[in-house]
Short mmCIF file of N, CA and C in Angstrom, two decimals:
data_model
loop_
_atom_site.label_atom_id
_atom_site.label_comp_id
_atom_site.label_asym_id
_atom_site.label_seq_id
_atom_site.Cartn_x
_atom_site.Cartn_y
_atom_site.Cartn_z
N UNK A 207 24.63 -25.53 -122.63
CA UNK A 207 24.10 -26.17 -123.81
C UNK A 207 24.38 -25.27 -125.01
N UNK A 208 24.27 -26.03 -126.38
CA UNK A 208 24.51 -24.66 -127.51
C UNK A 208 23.71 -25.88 -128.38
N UNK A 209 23.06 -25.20 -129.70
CA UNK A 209 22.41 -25.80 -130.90
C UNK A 209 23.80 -25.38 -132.10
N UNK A 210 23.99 -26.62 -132.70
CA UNK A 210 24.85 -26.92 -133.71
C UNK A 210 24.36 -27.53 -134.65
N UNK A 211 25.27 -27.16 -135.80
CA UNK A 211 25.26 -27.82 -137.06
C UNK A 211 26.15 -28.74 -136.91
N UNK A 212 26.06 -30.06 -137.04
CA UNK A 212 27.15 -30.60 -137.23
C UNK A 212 27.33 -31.83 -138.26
N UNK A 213 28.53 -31.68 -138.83
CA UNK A 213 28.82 -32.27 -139.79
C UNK A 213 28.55 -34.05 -139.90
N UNK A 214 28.32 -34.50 -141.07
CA UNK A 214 27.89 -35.89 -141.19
C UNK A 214 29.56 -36.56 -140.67
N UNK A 215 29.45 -37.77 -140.27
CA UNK A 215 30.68 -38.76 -139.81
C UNK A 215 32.22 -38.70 -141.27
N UNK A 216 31.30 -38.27 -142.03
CA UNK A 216 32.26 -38.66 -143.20
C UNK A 216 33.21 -37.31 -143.52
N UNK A 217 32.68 -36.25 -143.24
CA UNK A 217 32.93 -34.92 -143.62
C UNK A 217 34.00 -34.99 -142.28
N UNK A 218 33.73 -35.32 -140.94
CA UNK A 218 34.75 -34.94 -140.17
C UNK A 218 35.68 -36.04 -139.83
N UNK A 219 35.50 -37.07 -140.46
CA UNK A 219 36.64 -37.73 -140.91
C UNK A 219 37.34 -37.61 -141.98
N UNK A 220 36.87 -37.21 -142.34
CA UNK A 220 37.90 -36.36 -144.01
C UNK A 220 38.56 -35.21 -143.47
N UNK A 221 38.11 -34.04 -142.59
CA UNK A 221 38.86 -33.27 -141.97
C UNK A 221 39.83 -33.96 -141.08
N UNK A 222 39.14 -34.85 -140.56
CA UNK A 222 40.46 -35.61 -138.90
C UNK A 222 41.72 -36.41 -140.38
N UNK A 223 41.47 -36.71 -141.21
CA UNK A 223 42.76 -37.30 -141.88
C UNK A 223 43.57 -35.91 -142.56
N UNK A 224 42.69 -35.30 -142.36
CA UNK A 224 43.85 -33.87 -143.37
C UNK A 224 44.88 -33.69 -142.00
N UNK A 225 43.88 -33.59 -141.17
CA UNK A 225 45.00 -32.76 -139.64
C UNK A 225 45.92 -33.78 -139.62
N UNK A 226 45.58 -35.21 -139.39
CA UNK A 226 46.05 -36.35 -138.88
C UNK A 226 47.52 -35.91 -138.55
N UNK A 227 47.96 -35.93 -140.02
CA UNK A 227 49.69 -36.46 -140.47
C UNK A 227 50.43 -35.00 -139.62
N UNK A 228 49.16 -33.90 -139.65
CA UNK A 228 50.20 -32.70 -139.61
C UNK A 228 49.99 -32.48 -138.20
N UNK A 229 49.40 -33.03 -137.32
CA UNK A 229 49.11 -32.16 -135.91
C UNK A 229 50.44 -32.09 -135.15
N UNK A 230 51.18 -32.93 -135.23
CA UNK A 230 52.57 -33.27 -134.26
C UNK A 230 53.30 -31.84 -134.93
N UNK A 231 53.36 -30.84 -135.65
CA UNK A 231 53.68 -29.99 -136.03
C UNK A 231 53.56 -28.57 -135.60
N UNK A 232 52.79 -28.53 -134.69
CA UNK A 232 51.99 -27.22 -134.23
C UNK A 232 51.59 -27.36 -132.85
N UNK A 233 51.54 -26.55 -131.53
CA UNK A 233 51.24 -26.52 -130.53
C UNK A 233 49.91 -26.11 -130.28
N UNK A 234 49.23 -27.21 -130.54
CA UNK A 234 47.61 -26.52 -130.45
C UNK A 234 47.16 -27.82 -129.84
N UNK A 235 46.23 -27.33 -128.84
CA UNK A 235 45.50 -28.36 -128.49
C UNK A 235 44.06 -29.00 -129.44
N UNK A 236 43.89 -30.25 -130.35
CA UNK A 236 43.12 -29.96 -130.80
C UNK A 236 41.74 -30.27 -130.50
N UNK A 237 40.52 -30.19 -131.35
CA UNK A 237 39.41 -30.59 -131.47
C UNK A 237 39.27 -32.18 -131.22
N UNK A 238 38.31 -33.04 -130.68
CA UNK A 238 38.01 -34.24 -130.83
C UNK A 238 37.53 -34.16 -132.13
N UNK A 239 37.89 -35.26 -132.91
CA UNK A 239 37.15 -35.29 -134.33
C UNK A 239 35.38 -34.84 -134.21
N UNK A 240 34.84 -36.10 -133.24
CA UNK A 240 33.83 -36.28 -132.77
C UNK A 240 33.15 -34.67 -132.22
N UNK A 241 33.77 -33.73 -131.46
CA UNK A 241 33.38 -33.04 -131.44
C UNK A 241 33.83 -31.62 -132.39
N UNK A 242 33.15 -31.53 -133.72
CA UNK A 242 33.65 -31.13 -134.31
C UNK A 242 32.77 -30.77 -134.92
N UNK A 243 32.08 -29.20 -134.72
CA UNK A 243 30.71 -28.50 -135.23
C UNK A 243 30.81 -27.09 -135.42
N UNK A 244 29.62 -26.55 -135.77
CA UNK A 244 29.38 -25.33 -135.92
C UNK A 244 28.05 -24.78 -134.90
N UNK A 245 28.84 -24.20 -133.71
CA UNK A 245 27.57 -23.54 -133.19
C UNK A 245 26.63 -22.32 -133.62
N UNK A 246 25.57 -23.12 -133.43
CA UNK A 246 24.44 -21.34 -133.80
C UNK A 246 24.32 -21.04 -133.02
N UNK A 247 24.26 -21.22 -131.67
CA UNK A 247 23.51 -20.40 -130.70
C UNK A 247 24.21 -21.36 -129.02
N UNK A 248 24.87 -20.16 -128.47
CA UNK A 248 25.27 -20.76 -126.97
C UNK A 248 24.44 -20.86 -125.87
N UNK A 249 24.28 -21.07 -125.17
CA UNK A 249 23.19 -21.28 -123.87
C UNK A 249 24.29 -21.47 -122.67
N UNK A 250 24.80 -20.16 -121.75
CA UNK A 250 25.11 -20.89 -121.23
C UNK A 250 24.69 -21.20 -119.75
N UNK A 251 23.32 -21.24 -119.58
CA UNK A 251 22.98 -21.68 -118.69
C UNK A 251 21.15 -21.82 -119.35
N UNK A 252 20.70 -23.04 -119.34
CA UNK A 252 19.21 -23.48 -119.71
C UNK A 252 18.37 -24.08 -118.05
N UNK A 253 17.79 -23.25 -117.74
CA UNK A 253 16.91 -23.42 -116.66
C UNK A 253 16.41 -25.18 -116.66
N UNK A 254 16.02 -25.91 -115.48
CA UNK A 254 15.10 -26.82 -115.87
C UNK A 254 13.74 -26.62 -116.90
N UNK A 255 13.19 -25.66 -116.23
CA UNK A 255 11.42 -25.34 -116.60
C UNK A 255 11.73 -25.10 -118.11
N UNK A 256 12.90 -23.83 -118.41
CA UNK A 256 12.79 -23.68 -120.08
C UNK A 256 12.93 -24.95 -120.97
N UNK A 257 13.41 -26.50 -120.85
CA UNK A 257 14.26 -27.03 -121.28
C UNK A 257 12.70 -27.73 -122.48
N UNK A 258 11.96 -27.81 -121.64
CA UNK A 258 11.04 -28.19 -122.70
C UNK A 258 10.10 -27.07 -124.12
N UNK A 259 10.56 -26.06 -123.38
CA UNK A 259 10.06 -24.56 -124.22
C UNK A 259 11.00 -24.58 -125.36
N UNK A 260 12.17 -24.78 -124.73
CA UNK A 260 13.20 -24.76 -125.90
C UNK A 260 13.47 -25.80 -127.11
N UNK A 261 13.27 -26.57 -126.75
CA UNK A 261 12.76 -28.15 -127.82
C UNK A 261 12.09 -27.69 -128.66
N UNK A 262 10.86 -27.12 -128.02
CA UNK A 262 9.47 -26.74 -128.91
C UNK A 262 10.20 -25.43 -130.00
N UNK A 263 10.73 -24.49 -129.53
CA UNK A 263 10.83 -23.70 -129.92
C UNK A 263 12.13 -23.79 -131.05
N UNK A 264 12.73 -24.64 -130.82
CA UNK A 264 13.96 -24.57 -131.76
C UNK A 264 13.20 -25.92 -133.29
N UNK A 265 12.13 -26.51 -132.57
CA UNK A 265 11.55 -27.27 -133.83
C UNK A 265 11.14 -26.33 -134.34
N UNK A 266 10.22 -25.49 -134.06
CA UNK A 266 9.58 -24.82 -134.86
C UNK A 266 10.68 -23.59 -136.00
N UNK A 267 11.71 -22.79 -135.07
CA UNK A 267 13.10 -22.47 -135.75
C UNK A 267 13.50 -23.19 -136.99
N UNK A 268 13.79 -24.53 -136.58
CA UNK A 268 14.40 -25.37 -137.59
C UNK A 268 13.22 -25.44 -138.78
N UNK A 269 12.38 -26.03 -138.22
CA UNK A 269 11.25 -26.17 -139.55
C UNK A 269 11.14 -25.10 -140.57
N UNK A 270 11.27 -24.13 -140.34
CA UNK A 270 11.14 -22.49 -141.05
C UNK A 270 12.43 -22.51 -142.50
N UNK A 271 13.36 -23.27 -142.09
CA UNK A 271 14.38 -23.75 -142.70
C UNK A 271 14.71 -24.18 -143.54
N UNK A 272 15.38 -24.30 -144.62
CA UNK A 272 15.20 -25.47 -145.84
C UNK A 272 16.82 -25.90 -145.49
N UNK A 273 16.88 -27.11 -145.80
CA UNK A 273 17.85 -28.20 -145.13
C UNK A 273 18.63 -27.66 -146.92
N UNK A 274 20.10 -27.58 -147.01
CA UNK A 274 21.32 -26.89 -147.82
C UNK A 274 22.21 -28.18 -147.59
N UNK A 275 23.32 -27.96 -149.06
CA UNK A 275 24.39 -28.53 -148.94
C UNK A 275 25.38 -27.61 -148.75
N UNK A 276 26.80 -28.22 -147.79
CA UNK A 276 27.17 -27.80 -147.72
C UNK A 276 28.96 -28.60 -147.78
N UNK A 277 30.24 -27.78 -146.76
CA UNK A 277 31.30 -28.62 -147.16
C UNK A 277 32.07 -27.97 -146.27
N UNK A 278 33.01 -28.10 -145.18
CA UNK A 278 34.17 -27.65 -144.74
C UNK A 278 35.07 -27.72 -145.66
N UNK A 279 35.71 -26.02 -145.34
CA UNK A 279 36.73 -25.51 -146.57
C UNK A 279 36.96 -24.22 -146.15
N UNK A 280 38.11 -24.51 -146.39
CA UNK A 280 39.05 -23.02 -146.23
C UNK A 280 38.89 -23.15 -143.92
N UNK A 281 39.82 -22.10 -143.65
CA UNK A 281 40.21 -21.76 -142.26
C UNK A 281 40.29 -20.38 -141.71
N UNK A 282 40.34 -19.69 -140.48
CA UNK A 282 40.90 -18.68 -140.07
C UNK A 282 41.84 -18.81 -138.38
N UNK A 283 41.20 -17.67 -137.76
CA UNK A 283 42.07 -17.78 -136.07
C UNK A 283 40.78 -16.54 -135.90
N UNK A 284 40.54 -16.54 -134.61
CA UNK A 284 39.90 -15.91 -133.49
C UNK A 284 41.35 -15.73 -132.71
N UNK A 285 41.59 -13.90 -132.14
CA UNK A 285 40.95 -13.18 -132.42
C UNK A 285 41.76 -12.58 -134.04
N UNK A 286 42.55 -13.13 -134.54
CA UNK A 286 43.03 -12.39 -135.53
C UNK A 286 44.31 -13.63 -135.85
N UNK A 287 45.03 -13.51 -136.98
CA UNK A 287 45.93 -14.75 -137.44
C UNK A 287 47.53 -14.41 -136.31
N UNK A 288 47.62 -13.43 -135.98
CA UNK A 288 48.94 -13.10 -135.13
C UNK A 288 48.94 -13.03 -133.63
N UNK A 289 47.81 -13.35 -133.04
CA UNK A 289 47.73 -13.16 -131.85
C UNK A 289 46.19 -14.55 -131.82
N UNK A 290 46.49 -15.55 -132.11
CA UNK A 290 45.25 -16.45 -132.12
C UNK A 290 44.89 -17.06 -131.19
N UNK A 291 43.72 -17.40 -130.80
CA UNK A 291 43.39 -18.19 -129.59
C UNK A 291 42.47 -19.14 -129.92
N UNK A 292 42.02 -18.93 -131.24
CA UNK A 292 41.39 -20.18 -131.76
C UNK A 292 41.84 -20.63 -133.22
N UNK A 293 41.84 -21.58 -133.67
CA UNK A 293 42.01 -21.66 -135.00
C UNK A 293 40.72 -22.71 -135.49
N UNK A 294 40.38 -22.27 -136.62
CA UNK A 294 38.93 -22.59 -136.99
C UNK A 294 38.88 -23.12 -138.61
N UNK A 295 38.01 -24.35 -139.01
CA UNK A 295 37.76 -24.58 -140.11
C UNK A 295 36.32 -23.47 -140.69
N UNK A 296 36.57 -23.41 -142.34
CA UNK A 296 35.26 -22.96 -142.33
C UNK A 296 34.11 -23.40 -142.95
N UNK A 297 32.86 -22.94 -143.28
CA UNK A 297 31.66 -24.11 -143.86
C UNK A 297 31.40 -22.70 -145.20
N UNK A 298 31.44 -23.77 -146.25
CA UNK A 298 31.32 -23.19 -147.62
C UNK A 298 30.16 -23.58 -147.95
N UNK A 299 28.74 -23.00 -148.24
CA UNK A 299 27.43 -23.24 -149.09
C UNK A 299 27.70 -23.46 -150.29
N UNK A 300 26.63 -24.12 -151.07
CA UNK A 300 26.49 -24.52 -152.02
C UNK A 300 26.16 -23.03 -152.97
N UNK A 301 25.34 -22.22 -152.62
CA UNK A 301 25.39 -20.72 -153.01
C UNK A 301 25.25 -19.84 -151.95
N UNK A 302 24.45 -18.58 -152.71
CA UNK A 302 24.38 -17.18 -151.42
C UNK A 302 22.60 -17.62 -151.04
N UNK A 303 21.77 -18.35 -151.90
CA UNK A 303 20.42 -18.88 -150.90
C UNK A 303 20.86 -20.02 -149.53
N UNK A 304 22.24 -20.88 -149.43
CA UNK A 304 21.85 -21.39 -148.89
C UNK A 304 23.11 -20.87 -147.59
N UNK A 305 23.75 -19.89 -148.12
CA UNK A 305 24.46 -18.80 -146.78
C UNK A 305 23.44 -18.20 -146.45
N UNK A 306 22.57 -18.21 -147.09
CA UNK A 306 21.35 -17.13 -146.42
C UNK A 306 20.84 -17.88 -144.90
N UNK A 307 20.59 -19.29 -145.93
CA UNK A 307 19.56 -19.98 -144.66
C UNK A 307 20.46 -20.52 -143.62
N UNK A 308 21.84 -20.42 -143.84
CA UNK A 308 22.86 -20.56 -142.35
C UNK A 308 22.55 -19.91 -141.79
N UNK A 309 22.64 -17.88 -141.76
CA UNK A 309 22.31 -16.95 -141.18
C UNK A 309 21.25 -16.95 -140.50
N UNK A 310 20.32 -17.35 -141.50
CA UNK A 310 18.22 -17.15 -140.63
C UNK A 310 18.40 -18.49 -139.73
N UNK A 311 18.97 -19.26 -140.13
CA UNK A 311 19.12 -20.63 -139.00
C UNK A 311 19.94 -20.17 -137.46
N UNK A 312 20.65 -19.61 -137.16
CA UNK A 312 21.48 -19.34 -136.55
C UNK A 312 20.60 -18.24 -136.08
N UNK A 313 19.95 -17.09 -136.43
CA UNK A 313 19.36 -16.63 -135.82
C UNK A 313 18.04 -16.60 -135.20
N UNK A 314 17.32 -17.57 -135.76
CA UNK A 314 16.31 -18.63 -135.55
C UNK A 314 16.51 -18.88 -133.88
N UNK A 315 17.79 -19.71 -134.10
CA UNK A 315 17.79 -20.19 -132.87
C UNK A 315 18.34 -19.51 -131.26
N UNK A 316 18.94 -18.70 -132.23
CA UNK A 316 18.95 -17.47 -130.58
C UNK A 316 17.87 -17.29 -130.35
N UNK A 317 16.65 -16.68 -131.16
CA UNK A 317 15.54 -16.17 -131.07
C UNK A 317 15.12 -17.25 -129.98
N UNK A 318 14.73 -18.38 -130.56
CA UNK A 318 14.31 -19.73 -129.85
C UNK A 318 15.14 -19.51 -128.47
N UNK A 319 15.93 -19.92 -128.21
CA UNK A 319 16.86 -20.06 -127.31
C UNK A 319 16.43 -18.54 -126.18
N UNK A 320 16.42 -17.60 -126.54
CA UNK A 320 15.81 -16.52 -125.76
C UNK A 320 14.84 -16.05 -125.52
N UNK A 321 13.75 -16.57 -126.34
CA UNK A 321 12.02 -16.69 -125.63
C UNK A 321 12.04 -17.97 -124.95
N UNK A 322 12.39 -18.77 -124.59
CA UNK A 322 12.80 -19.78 -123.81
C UNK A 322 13.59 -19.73 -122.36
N UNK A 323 13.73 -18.79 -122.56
CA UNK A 323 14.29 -18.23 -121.22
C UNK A 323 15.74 -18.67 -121.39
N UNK A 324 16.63 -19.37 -121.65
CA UNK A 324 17.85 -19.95 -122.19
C UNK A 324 18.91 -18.65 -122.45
N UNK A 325 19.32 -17.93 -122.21
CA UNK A 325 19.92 -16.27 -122.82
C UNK A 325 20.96 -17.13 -123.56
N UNK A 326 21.35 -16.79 -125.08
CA UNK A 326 22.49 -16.85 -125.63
C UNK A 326 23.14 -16.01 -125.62
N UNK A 327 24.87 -16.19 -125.80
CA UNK A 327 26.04 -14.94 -125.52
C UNK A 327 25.85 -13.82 -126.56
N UNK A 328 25.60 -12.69 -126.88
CA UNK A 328 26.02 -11.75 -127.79
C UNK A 328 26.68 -11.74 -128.70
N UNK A 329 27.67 -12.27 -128.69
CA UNK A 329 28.58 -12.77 -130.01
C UNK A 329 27.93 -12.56 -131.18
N UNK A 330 28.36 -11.67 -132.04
CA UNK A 330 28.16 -12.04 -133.80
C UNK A 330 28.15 -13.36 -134.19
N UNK A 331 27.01 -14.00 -134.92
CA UNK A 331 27.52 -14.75 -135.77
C UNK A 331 28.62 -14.86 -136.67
N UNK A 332 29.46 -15.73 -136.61
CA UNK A 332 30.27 -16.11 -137.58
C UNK A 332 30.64 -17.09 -137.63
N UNK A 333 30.05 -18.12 -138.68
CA UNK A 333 30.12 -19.75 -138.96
C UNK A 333 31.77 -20.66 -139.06
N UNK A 334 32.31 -21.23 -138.27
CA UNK A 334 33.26 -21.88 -138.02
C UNK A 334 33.04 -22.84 -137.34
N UNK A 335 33.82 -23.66 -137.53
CA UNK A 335 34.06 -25.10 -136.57
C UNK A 335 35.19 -25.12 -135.94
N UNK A 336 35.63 -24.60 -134.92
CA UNK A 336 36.64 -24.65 -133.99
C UNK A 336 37.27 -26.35 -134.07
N UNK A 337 38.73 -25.78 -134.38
CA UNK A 337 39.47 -27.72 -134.93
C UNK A 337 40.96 -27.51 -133.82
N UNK A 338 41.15 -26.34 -133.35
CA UNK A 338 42.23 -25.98 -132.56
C UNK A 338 42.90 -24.94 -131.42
N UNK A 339 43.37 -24.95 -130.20
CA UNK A 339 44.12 -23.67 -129.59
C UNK A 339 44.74 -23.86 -129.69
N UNK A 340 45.77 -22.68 -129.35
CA UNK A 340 46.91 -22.31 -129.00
C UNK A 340 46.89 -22.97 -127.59
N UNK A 341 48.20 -22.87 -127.37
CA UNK A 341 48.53 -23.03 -125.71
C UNK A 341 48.53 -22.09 -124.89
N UNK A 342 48.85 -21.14 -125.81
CA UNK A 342 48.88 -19.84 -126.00
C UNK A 342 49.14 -18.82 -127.04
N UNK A 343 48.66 -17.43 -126.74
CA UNK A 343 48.43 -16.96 -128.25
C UNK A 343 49.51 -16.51 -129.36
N UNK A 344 49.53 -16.79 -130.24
CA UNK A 344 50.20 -16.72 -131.24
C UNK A 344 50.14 -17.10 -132.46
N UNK A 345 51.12 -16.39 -133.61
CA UNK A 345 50.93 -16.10 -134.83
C UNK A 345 50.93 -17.65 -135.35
N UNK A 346 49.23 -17.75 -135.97
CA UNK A 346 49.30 -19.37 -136.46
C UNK A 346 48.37 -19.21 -138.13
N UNK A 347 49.52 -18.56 -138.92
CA UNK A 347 49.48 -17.75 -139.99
C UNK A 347 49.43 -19.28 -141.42
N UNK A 348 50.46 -20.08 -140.68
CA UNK A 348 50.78 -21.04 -141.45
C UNK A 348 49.74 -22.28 -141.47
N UNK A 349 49.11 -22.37 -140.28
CA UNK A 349 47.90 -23.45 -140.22
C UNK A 349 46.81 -23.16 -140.62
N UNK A 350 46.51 -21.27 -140.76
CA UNK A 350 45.25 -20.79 -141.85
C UNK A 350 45.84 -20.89 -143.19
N UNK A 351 46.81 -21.06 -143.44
CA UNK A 351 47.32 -21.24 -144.78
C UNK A 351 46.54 -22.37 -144.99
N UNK A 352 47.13 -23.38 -144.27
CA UNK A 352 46.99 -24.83 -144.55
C UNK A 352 45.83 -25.23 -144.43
N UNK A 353 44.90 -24.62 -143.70
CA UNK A 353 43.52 -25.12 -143.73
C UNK A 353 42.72 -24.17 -144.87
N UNK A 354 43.12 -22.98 -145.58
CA UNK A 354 42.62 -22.77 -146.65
C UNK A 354 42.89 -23.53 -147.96
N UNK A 355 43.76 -24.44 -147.85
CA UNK A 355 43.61 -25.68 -148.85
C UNK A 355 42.97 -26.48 -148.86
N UNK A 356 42.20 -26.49 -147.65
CA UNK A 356 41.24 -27.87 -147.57
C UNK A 356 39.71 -27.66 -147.88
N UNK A 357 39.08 -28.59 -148.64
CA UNK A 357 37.83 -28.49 -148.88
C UNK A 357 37.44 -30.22 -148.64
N UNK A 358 36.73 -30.25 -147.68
CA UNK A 358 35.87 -31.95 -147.38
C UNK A 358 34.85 -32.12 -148.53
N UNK A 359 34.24 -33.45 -148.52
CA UNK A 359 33.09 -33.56 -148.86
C UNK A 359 32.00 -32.49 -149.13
N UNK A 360 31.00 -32.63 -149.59
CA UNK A 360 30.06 -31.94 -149.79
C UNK A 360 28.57 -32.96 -148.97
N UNK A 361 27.82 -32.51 -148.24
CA UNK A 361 27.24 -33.17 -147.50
C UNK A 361 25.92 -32.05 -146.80
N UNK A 362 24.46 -33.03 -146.47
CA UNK A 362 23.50 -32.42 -146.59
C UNK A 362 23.74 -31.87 -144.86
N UNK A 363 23.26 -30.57 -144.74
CA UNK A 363 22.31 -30.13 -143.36
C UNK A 363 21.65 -30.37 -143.57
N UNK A 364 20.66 -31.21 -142.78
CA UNK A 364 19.60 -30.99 -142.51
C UNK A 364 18.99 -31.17 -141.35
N UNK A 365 19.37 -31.20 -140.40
CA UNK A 365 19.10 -30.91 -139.11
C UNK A 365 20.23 -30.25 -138.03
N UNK A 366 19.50 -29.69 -137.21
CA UNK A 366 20.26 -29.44 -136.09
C UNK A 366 20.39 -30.37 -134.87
N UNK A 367 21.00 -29.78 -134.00
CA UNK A 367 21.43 -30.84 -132.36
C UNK A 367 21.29 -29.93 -131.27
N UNK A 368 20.57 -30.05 -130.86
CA UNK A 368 20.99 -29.56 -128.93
C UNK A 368 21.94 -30.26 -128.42
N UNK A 369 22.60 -29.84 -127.94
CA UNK A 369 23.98 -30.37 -127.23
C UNK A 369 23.93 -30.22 -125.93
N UNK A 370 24.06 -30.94 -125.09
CA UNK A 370 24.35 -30.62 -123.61
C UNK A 370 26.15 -30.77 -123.29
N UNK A 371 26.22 -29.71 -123.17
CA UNK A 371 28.31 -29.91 -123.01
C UNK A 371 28.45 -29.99 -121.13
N UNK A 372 28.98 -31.34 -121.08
CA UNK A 372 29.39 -31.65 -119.77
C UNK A 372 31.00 -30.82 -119.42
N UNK A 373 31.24 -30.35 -119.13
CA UNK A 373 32.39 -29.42 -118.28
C UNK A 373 33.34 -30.38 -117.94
N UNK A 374 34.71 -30.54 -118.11
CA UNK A 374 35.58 -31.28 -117.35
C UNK A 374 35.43 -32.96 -117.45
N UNK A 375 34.33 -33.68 -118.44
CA UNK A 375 34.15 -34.78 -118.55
C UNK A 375 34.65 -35.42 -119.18
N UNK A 376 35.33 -34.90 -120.13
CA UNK A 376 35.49 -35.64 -121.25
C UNK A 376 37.39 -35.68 -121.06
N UNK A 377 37.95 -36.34 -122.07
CA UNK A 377 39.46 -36.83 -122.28
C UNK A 377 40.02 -35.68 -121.72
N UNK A 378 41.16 -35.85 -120.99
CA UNK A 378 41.95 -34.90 -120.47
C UNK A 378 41.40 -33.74 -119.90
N UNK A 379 40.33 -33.87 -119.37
CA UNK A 379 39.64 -32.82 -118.47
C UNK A 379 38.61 -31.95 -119.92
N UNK A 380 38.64 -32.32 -120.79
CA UNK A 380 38.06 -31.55 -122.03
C UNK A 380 36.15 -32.00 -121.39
N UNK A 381 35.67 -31.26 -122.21
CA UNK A 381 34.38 -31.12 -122.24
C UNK A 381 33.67 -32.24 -123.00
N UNK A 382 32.58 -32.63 -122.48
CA UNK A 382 32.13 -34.06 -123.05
C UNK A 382 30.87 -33.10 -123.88
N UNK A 383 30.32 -34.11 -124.57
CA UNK A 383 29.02 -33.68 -125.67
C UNK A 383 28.15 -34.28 -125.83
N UNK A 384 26.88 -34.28 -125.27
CA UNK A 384 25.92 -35.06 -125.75
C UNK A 384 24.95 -34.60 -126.44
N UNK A 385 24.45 -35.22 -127.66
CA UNK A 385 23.38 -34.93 -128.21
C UNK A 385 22.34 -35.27 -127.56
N UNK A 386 20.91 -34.16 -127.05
CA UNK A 386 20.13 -34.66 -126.51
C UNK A 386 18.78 -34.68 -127.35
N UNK A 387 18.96 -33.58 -128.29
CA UNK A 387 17.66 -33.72 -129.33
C UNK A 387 18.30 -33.05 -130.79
N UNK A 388 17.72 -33.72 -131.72
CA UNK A 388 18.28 -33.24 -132.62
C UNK A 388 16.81 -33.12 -133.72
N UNK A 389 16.65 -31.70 -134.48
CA UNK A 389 15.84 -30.93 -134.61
C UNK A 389 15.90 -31.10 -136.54
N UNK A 390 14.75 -31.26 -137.47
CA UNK A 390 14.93 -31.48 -138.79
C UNK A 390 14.74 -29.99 -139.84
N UNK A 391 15.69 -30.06 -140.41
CA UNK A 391 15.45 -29.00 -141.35
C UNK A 391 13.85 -29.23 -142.51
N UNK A 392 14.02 -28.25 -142.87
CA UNK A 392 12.23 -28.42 -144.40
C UNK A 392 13.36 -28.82 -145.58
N UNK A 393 12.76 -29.98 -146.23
CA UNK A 393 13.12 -29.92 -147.53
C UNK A 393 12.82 -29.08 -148.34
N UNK A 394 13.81 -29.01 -149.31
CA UNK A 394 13.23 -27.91 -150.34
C UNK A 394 12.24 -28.22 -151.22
#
């Protein structure tokens, strides 16, 4: 399971038409439009017993929150642009209060996620929406180019999602996604 931000229908269809024209161009396997987010926090394994601790606990996370605008824009690569294994859109705030409350959100929910018994991976935060791999790794210098031209919509967070990611379910052996609860930010 992992808790995500994820973008309104319109924002990642404005991204799926930028890729559209250009994907036949590049050897990357990509993103489903549909699945097309920003994780805060991985789980990768949620006990039965925690599953209701964790609900509780990621409402209360989220609530602490004030719901931000925000916008996919600009790109990079995991682990670096010459040797890549991911290539990634990125999420631009409206200012530095509401990068703030990405950060306390994201760490919110590890917190949540690990008094819950749920362990999330170690990983640093760092806010991206994974849109592509490699087949293998290599210099994909020209598609962070190209995705630092892009800026979507501008569009509200205000809630999060628990996700349950099914393994091997989805199109071509890819991973399926279900939203199983989805959690409200505080207005400002």
């Amino acid at each position: 399971m992992f808790v995500a931000l994820v973008p309104t229908e319109e924002a990642r269809a404005h991204l799926d038409s930028f890729l559209d024209v250009r994907r036949d161009a590049g050897d990357l396997r990509w993103s489903a439009p549909d699945q097309v987010h920003l994780t805060l926090a991985f789980c990768a394994d949620v006990p039965e017993r925690a599953y209701d601790d964790l609900v509780e606990r990621l409402e209360r996370a989220a609530a602490k929150r004030t719901a931000f605008d925000c916008r996919i824009a600009g790109g990079g690569a995991f682990p670096d642009v010459a040797q890549a294994k991911v290539v990634w859109a990125g999420l631009e705030t409206e200012d530095d209060t509401a990068a703030d409350e990405l950060d306390l959100l994201a760490a919110g929910a590890r917190a949540a996620a690990n008094r819950a018994g749920a362990p999330t991976d170690g990983a640093r935060f760092r806010p991206h929406l994974t849109v592509g791999r490699p087949r293998y790794p290599h210099d994909v210098t020209n598609w962070v180019r190209l995705l630092d031209s892009y800026a979507g919509p501008w569009w509200r967070a205000d809630e999060i999602a628990l996700v349950h990611s099914h393994l091997g379910e989805g199109p071509r052996g890819r991973p399926r996604h279900e939203v199983v609860e989805t959690l409200a930010l505080s207005e400002p």
